[in-house]
Amino acid sequence: MTTDVRAPSPEYLAFWKEPHWCTLTTLRPDGSPHVVPVGVTYDPAAGVARIITRKASRKFAHVLAAGARPARVAVCQVDRGRWATLEGVACIRTEPEAVADAVARYAERYGTTPGPDPDRTLVEIALDRAIGSV
């Protein structure tokens, strides 16, 4: 079922506030999918999802490798028969205030604050599709 990215149903939004681990799918330079577990926060008002990561990660490299092409990605979470996927175009954010905001959002959703990391960065996804069954 398709959902409005910026105006999800209360059930869809509530599901994204529960502390589920998710998967992020990026594309390798050869076009094959790379799927990894991640923590994700969803901000429907801004139309974005955020993933904190390190500069040495493959997800970081895959987004950068897209170059001028859009870096299409998807994040998905599953809990038994409930599932939700957010899709869009990813970019890398390194501004300290953007990274700090993403860490605070992560801490709110997952109940734990990651320790300081000078190599921390942010994969920010401009969302254009939301689907799921919650």
PDB file of C-alpha atoms in Angstrom:
ATOM      1  CA  MET A   1       0.000   0.000   0.000  1.00  0.00           C
ATOM      2  CA  THR A   2       1.386   3.407  -0.986  1.00  0.00           C
ATOM      3  CA  THR A   3       1.569   6.122   1.659  1.00  0.00           C
ATOM      4  CA  ASP A   4       2.089   9.877   1.347  1.00  0.00           C
ATOM      5  CA  VAL A   5       5.714  10.479   2.404  1.00  0.00           C
ATOM      6  CA  ARG A   6       4.873  13.837   4.015  1.00  0.00           C
ATOM      7  CA  ALA A   7       1.492  12.869   5.453  1.00  0.00           C
ATOM      8  CA  PRO A   8       1.650   9.220   6.515  1.00  0.00           C
ATOM      9  CA  SER A   9      -1.180   7.571   8.375  1.00  0.00           C
ATOM     10  CA  PRO A  10      -0.883   7.653  12.161  1.00  0.00           C
ATOM     11  CA  GLU A  11      -0.221   3.886  12.127  1.00  0.00           C
ATOM     12  CA  TYR A  12       2.571   4.191   9.552  1.00  0.00           C
ATOM     13  CA  LEU A  13       4.248   7.009  11.479  1.00  0.00           C
ATOM     14  CA  ALA A  14       3.879   5.153  14.796  1.00  0.00           C
ATOM     15  CA  PHE A  15       5.575   2.115  13.247  1.00  0.00           C
ATOM     16  CA  TRP A  16       8.549   4.285  12.231  1.00  0.00           C
ATOM     17  CA  LYS A  17       8.819   5.560  15.811  1.00  0.00           C
ATOM     18  CA  GLU A  18       9.146   2.041  17.242  1.00  0.00           C
ATOM     19  CA  PRO A  19      12.820   1.085  17.743  1.00  0.00           C
ATOM     20  CA  HIS A  20      13.166  -1.464  14.917  1.00  0.00           C
ATOM     21  CA  TRP A  21      16.417  -2.127  13.108  1.00  0.00           C
ATOM     22  CA  CYS A  22      16.139  -1.536   9.406  1.00  0.00           C
ATOM     23  CA  THR A  23      17.974  -2.418   6.234  1.00  0.00           C
ATOM     24  CA  LEU A  24      19.483   0.078   3.822  1.00  0.00           C
ATOM     25  CA  THR A  25      19.852  -0.904   0.186  1.00  0.00           C
ATOM     26  CA  THR A  26      22.389   1.039  -1.872  1.00  0.00           C
ATOM     27  CA  LEU A  27      23.759   0.215  -5.293  1.00  0.00           C
ATOM     28  CA  ARG A  28      27.340  -0.784  -5.930  1.00  0.00           C
ATOM     29  CA  PRO A  29      29.106   0.752  -8.952  1.00  0.00           C
ATOM     30  CA  ASP A  30      28.258  -2.409 -10.947  1.00  0.00           C
ATOM     31  CA  GLY A  31      24.539  -1.895 -10.155  1.00  0.00           C
ATOM     32  CA  SER A  32      24.211  -4.825  -7.757  1.00  0.00           C
ATOM     33  CA  PRO A  33      22.426  -4.194  -4.444  1.00  0.00           C
ATOM     34  CA  HIS A  34      24.284  -3.839  -1.158  1.00  0.00           C
ATOM     35  CA  VAL A  35      22.030  -4.400   1.871  1.00  0.00           C
ATOM     36  CA  VAL A  36      23.126  -3.627   5.434  1.00  0.00           C
ATOM     37  CA  PRO A  37      21.430  -3.255   8.830  1.00  0.00           C
ATOM     38  CA  VAL A  38      21.069   0.323  10.045  1.00  0.00           C
ATOM     39  CA  GLY A  39      19.208   2.554  12.433  1.00  0.00           C
ATOM     40  CA  VAL A  40      16.938   5.006  10.588  1.00  0.00           C
ATOM     41  CA  THR A  41      14.937   8.040  11.599  1.00  0.00           C
ATOM     42  CA  TYR A  42      12.004   9.285   9.546  1.00  0.00           C
ATOM     43  CA  ASP A  43      11.045  12.962   9.408  1.00  0.00           C
ATOM     44  CA  PRO A  44       7.841  13.287   7.362  1.00  0.00           C
ATOM     45  CA  ALA A  45       7.648  17.073   7.863  1.00  0.00           C
ATOM     46  CA  ALA A  46      10.977  17.445   6.045  1.00  0.00           C
ATOM     47  CA  GLY A  47      10.378  14.473   3.736  1.00  0.00           C
ATOM     48  CA  VAL A  48      13.675  12.834   4.742  1.00  0.00           C
ATOM     49  CA  ALA A  49      15.104   9.764   6.421  1.00  0.00           C
ATOM     50  CA  ARG A  50      18.462   9.904   8.175  1.00  0.00           C
ATOM     51  CA  ILE A  51      21.146   7.300   8.827  1.00  0.00           C
ATOM     52  CA  ILE A  52      24.284   8.051  10.805  1.00  0.00           C
ATOM     53  CA  THR A  53      27.385   6.274   9.568  1.00  0.00           C
ATOM     54  CA  ARG A  54      31.156   6.510   9.272  1.00  0.00           C
ATOM     55  CA  LYS A  55      33.155   7.902   6.377  1.00  0.00           C
ATOM     56  CA  ALA A  56      34.834   4.503   5.928  1.00  0.00           C
ATOM     57  CA  SER A  57      31.534   2.634   5.412  1.00  0.00           C
ATOM     58  CA  ARG A  58      30.487   1.060   2.121  1.00  0.00           C
ATOM     59  CA  LYS A  59      27.115   2.851   2.273  1.00  0.00           C
ATOM     60  CA  PHE A  60      28.964   6.177   2.389  1.00  0.00           C
ATOM     61  CA  ALA A  61      31.132   5.095  -0.563  1.00  0.00           C
ATOM     62  CA  HIS A  62      28.173   3.883  -2.616  1.00  0.00           C
ATOM     63  CA  VAL A  63      26.290   7.159  -2.230  1.00  0.00           C
ATOM     64  CA  LEU A  64      29.391   9.132  -3.210  1.00  0.00           C
ATOM     65  CA  ALA A  65      30.116   6.797  -6.140  1.00  0.00           C
ATOM     66  CA  ALA A  66      26.812   7.748  -7.749  1.00  0.00           C
ATOM     67  CA  GLY A  67      28.442  11.053  -8.656  1.00  0.00           C
ATOM     68  CA  ALA A  68      26.133  13.160 -10.813  1.00  0.00           C
ATOM     69  CA  ARG A  69      23.577  10.344 -11.032  1.00  0.00           C
ATOM     70  CA  PRO A  70      20.928  10.183  -8.316  1.00  0.00           C
ATOM     71  CA  ALA A  71      21.908   7.717  -5.585  1.00  0.00           C
ATOM     72  CA  ARG A  72      18.625   5.779  -5.339  1.00  0.00           C
ATOM     73  CA  VAL A  73      18.276   3.935  -2.035  1.00  0.00           C
ATOM     74  CA  ALA A  74      15.627   2.212   0.068  1.00  0.00           C
ATOM     75  CA  VAL A  75      15.253   1.612   3.793  1.00  0.00           C
ATOM     76  CA  CYS A  76      12.942  -1.067   5.098  1.00  0.00           C
ATOM     77  CA  GLN A  77      11.819  -2.348   8.467  1.00  0.00           C
ATOM     78  CA  VAL A  78       9.854  -5.473   9.319  1.00  0.00           C
ATOM     79  CA  ASP A  79       8.099  -6.647  12.444  1.00  0.00           C
ATOM     80  CA  ARG A  80       6.323  -9.962  11.889  1.00  0.00           C
ATOM     81  CA  GLY A  81       3.586  -9.180   9.327  1.00  0.00           C
ATOM     82  CA  ARG A  82       4.078  -5.420   9.488  1.00  0.00           C
ATOM     83  CA  TRP A  83       6.549  -3.763   7.140  1.00  0.00           C
ATOM     84  CA  ALA A  84       7.366  -0.322   5.763  1.00  0.00           C
ATOM     85  CA  THR A  85       9.763   0.892   3.084  1.00  0.00           C
ATOM     86  CA  LEU A  86      10.953   4.427   2.367  1.00  0.00           C
ATOM     87  CA  GLU A  87      12.631   5.198  -0.968  1.00  0.00           C
ATOM     88  CA  GLY A  88      14.414   8.216  -2.368  1.00  0.00           C
ATOM     89  CA  VAL A  89      17.670   9.853  -3.371  1.00  0.00           C
ATOM     90  CA  ALA A  90      20.522   9.859  -0.875  1.00  0.00           C
ATOM     91  CA  CYS A  91      23.198  12.443  -0.287  1.00  0.00           C
ATOM     92  CA  ILE A  92      26.034  12.724   2.191  1.00  0.00           C
ATOM     93  CA  ARG A  93      25.882  15.435   4.862  1.00  0.00           C
ATOM     94  CA  THR A  94      28.958  16.283   6.922  1.00  0.00           C
ATOM     95  CA  GLU A  95      27.953  19.579   8.534  1.00  0.00           C
ATOM     96  CA  PRO A  96      28.405  19.194  12.304  1.00  0.00           C
ATOM     97  CA  GLU A  97      24.944  20.586  13.080  1.00  0.00           C
ATOM     98  CA  ALA A  98      23.229  18.174  10.636  1.00  0.00           C
ATOM     99  CA  VAL A  99      25.155  15.204  12.036  1.00  0.00           C
ATOM    100  CA  ALA A 100      24.398  16.251  15.637  1.00  0.00           C
ATOM    101  CA  ASP A 101      20.694  16.557  14.797  1.00  0.00           C
ATOM    102  CA  ALA A 102      20.726  13.069  13.251  1.00  0.00           C
ATOM    103  CA  VAL A 103      22.463  11.640  16.341  1.00  0.00           C
ATOM    104  CA  ALA A 104      19.835  13.250  18.597  1.00  0.00           C
ATOM    105  CA  ARG A 105      17.021  11.793  16.464  1.00  0.00           C
ATOM    106  CA  TYR A 106      18.693   8.375  16.574  1.00  0.00           C
ATOM    107  CA  ALA A 107      18.982   8.599  20.374  1.00  0.00           C
ATOM    108  CA  GLU A 108      15.297   9.477  20.647  1.00  0.00           C
ATOM    109  CA  ARG A 109      14.171   6.547  18.497  1.00  0.00           C
ATOM    110  CA  TYR A 110      16.571   3.877  19.743  1.00  0.00           C
ATOM    111  CA  GLY A 111      17.019   4.979  23.362  1.00  0.00           C
ATOM    112  CA  THR A 112      20.814   5.132  23.216  1.00  0.00           C
ATOM    113  CA  THR A 113      23.231   7.875  22.245  1.00  0.00           C
ATOM    114  CA  PRO A 114      26.197   6.840  20.107  1.00  0.00           C
ATOM    115  CA  GLY A 115      29.554   7.908  21.503  1.00  0.00           C
ATOM    116  CA  PRO A 116      31.528  10.717  19.881  1.00  0.00           C
ATOM    117  CA  ASP A 117      33.093   9.834  16.546  1.00  0.00           C
ATOM    118  CA  PRO A 118      35.098  12.342  14.480  1.00  0.00           C
ATOM    119  CA  ASP A 119      34.440  10.228  11.346  1.00  0.00           C
ATOM    120  CA  ARG A 120      30.660  10.239  11.788  1.00  0.00           C
ATOM    121  CA  THR A 121      28.656  11.467   8.837  1.00  0.00           C
ATOM    122  CA  LEU A 122      25.074  11.337   7.690  1.00  0.00           C
ATOM    123  CA  VAL A 123      23.277   9.683   4.811  1.00  0.00           C
ATOM    124  CA  GLU A 124      20.198  11.808   4.230  1.00  0.00           C
ATOM    125  CA  ILE A 125      17.475  10.495   1.947  1.00  0.00           C
ATOM    126  CA  ALA A 126      15.114  12.873   0.144  1.00  0.00           C
ATOM    127  CA  LEU A 127      12.040  10.659   0.153  1.00  0.00           C
ATOM    128  CA  ASP A 128       9.747  10.239  -2.823  1.00  0.00           C
ATOM    129  CA  ARG A 129       7.968   6.957  -2.043  1.00  0.00           C
ATOM    130  CA  ALA A 130       6.591   5.227   1.041  1.00  0.00           C
ATOM    131  CA  ILE A 131       4.979   1.822   0.964  1.00  0.00           C
ATOM    132  CA  GLY A 132       4.058  -0.764   3.525  1.00  0.00           C
ATOM    133  CA  SER A 133       1.494  -2.735   5.429  1.00  0.00           C
ATOM    134  CA  VAL A 134       1.171  -1.733   9.077  1.00  0.00           C
TER     135      VAL A 134
END
